[in-house]
mmCIF file of C-alpha atoms in Angstrom:
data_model
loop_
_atom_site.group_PDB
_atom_site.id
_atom_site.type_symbol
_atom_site.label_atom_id
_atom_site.label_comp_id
_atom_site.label_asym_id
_atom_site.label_seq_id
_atom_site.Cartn_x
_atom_site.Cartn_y
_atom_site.Cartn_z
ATOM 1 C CA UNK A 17 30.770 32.682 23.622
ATOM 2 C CA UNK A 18 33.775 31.056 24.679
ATOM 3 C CA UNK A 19 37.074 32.075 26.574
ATOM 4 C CA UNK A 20 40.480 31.177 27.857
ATOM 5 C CA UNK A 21 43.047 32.513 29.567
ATOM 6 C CA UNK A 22 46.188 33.724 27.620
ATOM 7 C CA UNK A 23 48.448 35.844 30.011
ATOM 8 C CA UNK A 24 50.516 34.823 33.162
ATOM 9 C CA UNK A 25 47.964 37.432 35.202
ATOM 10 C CA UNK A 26 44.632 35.703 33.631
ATOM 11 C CA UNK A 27 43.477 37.718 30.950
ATOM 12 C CA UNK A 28 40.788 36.051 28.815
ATOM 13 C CA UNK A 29 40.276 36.330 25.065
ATOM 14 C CA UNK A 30 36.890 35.586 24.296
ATOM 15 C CA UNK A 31 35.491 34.627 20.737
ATOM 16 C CA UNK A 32 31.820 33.803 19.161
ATOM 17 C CA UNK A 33 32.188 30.033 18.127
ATOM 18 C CA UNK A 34 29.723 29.040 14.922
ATOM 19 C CA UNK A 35 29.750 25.318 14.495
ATOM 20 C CA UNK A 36 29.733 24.985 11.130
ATOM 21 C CA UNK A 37 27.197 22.237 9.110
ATOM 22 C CA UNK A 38 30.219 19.450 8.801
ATOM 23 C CA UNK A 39 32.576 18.042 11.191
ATOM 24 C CA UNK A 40 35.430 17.291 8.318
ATOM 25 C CA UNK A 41 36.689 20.988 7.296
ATOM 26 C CA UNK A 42 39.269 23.031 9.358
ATOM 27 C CA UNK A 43 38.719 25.228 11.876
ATOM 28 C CA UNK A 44 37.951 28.857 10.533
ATOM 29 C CA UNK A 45 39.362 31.541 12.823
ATOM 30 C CA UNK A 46 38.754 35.564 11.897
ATOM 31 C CA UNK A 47 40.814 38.369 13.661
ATOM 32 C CA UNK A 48 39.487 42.040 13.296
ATOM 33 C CA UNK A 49 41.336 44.919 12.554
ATOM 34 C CA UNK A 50 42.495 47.793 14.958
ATOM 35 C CA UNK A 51 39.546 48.941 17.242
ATOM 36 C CA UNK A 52 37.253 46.392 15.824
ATOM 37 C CA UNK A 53 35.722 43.284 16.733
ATOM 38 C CA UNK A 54 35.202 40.066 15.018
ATOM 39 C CA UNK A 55 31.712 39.198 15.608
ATOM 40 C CA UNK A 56 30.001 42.632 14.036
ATOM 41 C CA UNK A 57 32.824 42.471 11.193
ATOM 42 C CA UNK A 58 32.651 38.780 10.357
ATOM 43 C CA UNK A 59 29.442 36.837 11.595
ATOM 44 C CA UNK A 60 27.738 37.493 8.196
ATOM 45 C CA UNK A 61 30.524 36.080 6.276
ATOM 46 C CA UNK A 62 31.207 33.427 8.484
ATOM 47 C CA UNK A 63 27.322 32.312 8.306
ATOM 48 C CA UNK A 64 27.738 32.700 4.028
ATOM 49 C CA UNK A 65 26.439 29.806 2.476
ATOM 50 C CA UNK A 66 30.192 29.429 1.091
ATOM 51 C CA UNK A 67 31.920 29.493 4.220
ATOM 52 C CA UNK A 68 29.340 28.348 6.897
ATOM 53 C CA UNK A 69 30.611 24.563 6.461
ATOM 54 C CA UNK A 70 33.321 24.683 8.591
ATOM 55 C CA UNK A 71 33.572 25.772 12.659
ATOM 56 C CA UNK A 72 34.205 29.345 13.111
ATOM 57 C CA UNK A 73 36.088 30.990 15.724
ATOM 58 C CA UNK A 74 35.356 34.884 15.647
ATOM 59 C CA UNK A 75 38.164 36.139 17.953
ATOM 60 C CA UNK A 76 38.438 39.249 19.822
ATOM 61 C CA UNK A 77 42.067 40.388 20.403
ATOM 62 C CA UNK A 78 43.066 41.137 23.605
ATOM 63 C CA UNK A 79 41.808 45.205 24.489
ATOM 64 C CA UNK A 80 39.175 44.577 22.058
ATOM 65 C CA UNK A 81 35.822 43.735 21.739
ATOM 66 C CA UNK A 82 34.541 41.372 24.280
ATOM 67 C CA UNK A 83 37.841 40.348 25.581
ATOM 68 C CA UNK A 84 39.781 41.418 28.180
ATOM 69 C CA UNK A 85 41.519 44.724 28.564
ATOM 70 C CA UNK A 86 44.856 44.414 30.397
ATOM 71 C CA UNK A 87 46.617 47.853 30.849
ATOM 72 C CA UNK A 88 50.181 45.943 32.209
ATOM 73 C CA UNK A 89 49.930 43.849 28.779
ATOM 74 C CA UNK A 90 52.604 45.487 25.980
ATOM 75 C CA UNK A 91 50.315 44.941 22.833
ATOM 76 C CA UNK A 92 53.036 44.169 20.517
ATOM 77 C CA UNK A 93 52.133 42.681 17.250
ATOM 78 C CA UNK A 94 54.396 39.381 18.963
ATOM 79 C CA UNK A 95 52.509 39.716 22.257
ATOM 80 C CA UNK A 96 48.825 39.903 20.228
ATOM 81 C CA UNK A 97 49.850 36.711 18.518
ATOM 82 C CA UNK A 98 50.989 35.084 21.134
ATOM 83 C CA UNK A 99 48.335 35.448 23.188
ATOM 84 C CA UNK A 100 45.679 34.228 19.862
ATOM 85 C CA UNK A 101 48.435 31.222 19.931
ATOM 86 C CA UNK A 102 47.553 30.347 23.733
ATOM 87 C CA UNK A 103 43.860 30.786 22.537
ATOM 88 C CA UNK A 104 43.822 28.441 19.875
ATOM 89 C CA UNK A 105 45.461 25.558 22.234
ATOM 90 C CA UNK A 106 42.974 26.214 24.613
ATOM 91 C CA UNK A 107 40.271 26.168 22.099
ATOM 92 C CA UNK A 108 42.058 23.188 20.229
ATOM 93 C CA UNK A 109 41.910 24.726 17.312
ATOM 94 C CA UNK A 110 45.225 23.557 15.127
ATOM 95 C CA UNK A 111 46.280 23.592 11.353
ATOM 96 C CA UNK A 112 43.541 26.563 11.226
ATOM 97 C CA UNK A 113 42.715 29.008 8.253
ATOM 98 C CA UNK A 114 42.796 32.486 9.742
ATOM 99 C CA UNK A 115 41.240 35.062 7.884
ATOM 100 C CA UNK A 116 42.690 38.565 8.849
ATOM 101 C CA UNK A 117 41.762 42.254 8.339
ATOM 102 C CA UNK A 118 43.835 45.218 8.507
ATOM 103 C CA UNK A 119 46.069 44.997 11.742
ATOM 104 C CA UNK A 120 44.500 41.378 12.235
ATOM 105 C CA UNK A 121 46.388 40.276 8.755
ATOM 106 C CA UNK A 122 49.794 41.846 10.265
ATOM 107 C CA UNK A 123 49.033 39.629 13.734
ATOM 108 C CA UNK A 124 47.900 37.222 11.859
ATOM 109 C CA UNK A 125 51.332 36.744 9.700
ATOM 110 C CA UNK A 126 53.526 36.818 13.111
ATOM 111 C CA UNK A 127 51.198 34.107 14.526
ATOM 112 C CA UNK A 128 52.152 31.925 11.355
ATOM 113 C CA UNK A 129 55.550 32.001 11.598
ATOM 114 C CA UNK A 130 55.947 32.258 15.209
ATOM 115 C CA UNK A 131 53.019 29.132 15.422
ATOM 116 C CA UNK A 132 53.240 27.207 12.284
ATOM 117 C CA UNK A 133 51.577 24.075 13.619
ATOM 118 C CA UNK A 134 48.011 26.283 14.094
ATOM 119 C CA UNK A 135 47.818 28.009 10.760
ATOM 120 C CA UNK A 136 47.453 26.347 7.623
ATOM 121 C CA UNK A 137 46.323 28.741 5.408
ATOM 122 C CA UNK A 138 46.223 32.918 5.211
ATOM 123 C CA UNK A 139 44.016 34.819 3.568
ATOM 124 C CA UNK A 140 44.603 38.590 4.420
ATOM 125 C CA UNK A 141 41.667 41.019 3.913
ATOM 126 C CA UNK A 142 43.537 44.863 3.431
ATOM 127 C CA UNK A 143 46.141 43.511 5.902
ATOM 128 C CA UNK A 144 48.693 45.986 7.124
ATOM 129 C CA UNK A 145 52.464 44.908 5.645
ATOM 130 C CA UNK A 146 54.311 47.736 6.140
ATOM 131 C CA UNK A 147 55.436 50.004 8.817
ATOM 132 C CA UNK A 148 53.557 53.232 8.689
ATOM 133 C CA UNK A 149 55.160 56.409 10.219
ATOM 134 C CA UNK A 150 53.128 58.268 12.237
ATOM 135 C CA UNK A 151 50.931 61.417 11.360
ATOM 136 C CA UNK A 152 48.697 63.941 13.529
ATOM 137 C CA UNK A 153 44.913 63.866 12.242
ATOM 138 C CA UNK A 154 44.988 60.661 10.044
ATOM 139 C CA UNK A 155 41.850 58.636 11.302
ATOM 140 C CA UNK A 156 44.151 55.012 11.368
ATOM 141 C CA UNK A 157 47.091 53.306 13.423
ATOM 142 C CA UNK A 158 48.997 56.146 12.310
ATOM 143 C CA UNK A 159 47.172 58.858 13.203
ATOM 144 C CA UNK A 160 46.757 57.106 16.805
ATOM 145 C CA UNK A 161 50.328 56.812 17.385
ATOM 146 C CA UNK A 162 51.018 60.052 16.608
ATOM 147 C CA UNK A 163 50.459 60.635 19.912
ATOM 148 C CA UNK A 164 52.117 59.553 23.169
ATOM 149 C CA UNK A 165 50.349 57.244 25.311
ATOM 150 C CA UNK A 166 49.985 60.396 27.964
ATOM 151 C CA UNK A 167 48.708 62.956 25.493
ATOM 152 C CA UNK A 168 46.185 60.032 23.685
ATOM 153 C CA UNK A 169 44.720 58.826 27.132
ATOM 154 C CA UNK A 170 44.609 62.898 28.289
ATOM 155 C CA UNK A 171 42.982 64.008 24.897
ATOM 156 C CA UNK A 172 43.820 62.099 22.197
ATOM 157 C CA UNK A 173 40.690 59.832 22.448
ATOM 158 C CA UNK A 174 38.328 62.135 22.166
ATOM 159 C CA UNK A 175 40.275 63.495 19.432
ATOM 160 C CA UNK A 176 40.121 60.165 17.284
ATOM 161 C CA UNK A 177 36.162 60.035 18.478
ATOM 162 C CA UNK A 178 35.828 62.884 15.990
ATOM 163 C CA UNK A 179 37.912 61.893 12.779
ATOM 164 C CA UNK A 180 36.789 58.177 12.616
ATOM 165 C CA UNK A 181 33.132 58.207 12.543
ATOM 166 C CA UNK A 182 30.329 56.706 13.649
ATOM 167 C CA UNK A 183 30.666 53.249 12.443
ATOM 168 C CA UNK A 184 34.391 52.609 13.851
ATOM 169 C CA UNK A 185 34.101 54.031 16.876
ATOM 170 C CA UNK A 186 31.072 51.910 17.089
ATOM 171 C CA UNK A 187 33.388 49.125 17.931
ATOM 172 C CA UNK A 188 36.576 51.387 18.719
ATOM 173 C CA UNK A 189 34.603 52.605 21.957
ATOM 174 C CA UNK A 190 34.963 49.401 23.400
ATOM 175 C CA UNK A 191 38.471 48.951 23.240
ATOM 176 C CA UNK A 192 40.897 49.299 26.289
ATOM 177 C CA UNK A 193 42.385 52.684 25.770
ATOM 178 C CA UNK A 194 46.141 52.026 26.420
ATOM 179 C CA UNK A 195 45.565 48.895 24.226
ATOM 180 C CA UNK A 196 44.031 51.006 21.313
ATOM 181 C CA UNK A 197 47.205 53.117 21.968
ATOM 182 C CA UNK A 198 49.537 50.612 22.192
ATOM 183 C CA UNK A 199 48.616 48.313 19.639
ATOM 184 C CA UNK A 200 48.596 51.572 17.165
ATOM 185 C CA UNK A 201 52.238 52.320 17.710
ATOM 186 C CA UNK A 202 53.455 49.071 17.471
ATOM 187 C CA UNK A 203 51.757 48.234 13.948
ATOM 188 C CA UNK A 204 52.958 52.008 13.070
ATOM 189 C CA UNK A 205 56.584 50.627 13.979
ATOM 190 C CA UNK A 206 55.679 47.014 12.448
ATOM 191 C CA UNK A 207 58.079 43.834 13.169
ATOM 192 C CA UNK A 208 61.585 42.903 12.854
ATOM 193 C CA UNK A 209 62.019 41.654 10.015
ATOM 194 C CA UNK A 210 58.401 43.312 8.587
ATOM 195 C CA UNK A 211 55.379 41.864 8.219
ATOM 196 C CA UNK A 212 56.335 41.781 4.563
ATOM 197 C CA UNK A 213 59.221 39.783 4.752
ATOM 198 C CA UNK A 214 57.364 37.552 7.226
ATOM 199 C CA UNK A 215 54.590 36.984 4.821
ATOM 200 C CA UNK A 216 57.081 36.452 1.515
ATOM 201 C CA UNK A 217 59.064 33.595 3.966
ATOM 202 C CA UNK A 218 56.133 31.374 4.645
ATOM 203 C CA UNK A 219 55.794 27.909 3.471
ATOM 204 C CA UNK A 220 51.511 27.734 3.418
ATOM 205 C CA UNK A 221 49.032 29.015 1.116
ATOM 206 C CA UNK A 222 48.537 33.304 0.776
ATOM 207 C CA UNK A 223 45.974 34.653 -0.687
ATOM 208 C CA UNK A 224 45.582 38.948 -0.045
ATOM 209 C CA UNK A 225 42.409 40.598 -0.885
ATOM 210 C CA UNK A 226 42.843 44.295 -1.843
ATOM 211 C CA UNK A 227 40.199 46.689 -3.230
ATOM 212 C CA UNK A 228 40.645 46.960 -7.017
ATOM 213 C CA UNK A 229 39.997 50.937 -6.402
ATOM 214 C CA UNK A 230 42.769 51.445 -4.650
ATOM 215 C CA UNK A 231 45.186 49.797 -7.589
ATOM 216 C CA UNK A 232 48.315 47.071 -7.346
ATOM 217 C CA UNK A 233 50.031 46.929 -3.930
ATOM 218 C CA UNK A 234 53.577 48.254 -3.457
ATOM 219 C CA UNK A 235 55.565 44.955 -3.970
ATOM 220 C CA UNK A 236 52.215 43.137 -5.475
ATOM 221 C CA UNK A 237 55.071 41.835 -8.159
ATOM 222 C CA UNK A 238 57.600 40.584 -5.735
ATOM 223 C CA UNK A 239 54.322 39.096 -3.416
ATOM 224 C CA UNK A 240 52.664 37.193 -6.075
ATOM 225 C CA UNK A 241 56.181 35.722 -7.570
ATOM 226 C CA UNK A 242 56.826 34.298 -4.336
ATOM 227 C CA UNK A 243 53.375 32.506 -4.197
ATOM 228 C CA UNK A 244 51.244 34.996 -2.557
ATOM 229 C CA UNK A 245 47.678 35.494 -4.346
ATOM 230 C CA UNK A 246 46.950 38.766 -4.707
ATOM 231 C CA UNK A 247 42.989 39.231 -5.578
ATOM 232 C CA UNK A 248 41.501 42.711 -6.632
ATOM 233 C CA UNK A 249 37.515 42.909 -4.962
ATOM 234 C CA UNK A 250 35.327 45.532 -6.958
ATOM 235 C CA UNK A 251 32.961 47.816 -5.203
ATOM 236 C CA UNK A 252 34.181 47.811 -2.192
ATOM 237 C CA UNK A 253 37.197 50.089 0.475
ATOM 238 C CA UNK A 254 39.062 48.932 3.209
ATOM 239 C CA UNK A 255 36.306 46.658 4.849
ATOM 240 C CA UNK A 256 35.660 44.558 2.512
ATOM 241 C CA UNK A 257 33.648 41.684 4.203
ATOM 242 C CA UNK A 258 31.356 44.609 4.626
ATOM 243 C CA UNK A 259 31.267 46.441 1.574
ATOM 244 C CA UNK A 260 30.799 43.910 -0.964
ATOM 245 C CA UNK A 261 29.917 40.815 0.731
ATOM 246 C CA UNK A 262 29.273 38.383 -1.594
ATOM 247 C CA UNK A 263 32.575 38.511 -3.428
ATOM 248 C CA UNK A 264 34.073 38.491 -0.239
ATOM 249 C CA UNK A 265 32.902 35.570 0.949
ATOM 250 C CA UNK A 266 32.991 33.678 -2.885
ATOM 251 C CA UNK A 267 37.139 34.804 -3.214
ATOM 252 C CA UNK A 268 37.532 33.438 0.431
ATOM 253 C CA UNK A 269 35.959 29.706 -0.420
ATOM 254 C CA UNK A 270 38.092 30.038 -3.287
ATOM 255 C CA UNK A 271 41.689 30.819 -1.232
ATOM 256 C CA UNK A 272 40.308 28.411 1.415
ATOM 257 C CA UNK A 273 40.208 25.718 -1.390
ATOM 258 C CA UNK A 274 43.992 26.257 -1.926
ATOM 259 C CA UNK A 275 46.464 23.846 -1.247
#
């Protein structure tokens, strides 16, 4: 495990390094989704035959996981990739592919074109690119921000114990709760301009894995004509490093051989 500090006031994000079996390919780093964590999401993809070449950094977001849970920090999508930004100097990690699910992909997007000198390449699993307006008893971001941050920390947590199930909360219960919170209602509000418009502006390669259940995207058209690859996974929902593993892993050699 390794660490460094990315706030004024010293909190740590902390990530699982793999090494990788060659010294030539980039640095691989993998951000979780909202009340996740890297390592129980990614470690078997990042130790696939296909991707286990390369040095791994499976990072924790800050209130998540095994990093550090700050209550002063704001947990804007900005601040969260920011603070992966001061990580990945620290770590020396530049020109990196980051591979991104679900609120990782929208953190991931702001720390490319906020940071374009650490990300060379995107490949979004599910990643969130629209705002989402909030809504009592959904299980997600938005359901979480329904709430205010008084009512969720009163209640509200206990609440989402019971609608998400046992394997989320299996990583959700670590998180800080005013980060859970936080972070929520700031990927329910999104960015200015959106995540969308972020992701349509950049200048590296895009791939986005969907699940092919689910159908096309909104905008898929408008995404893939401006050089985004949009990739359909079978058999699997919204986690799908978990759900179908080995196409996961072969369609992310395959973005990761984009250039």
């Amino acid at each position: 495990m390794q660490h460094a500090r990315v706030t004024a006031d010293g909190a740590r994000i902390r990530w699982v390094e793999l090494p990788g079996r060659s010294g030539g390919a980039r640095t691989r780093v993998y951000v979780h989704g909202l009340g996740a964590s890297s390592g129980p999401y990614f470690t078997a993809s990042a130790a696939h035959p296909l991707l286990a070449d390369s040095r791994s950094l499976l990072m924790d977001l800050l209130g998540f996981g095994i990093s550090d849970r700050p209550t002063e920090f704001g947990y804007t999508l900005e601040e969260h990739a920011d603070a992966v930004a001061a990580a990945l100097e620290a770590a020396g990690a530049h020109d990196t592919d980051v591979i991104a699910h679900s609120m990782g992909g929208a953190v991931a997007i702001v720390l490319a074109a906020r940071h374009p000198h650490l990300v060379a390449r995107l490949v979004l699993v599910d990643a969130n690119l629209d705002p989402a307006p909030p809504g009592p008893a959904r299980p997600g971001s938005s359901g979480i921000a329904a709430y205010s941050e008084e009512e969720f920390l009163a209640h509200g947590w206990s609440e989402v114990h019971d609608r998400v199930g046992p394997h989320w909360w299996a990583t959700m219960r670590l998180a800080g709760r005013e980060a859970l919170h936080r972070s929520a209602v700031h990927l329910a509000a999104g960015t200015t301009p959106a995540m969308r418009e972020l992701l349509l502006g950049l200048k590296i390669p895009r791939t986005f894995l969907r699940p092919a259940a689910d159908g096309p995207l909104p905008g898929e058209s408008v995404l893939v004509e401006h050089g985004v690859r949009v990739v359909a996974v079978p058999d699997c929902g919204h986690n799908i490093m978990l759900d179908n593993p080995e196409a996961f892993a072969r369609e992310t050699a395959a973005a990761l051989t984009v250039r």
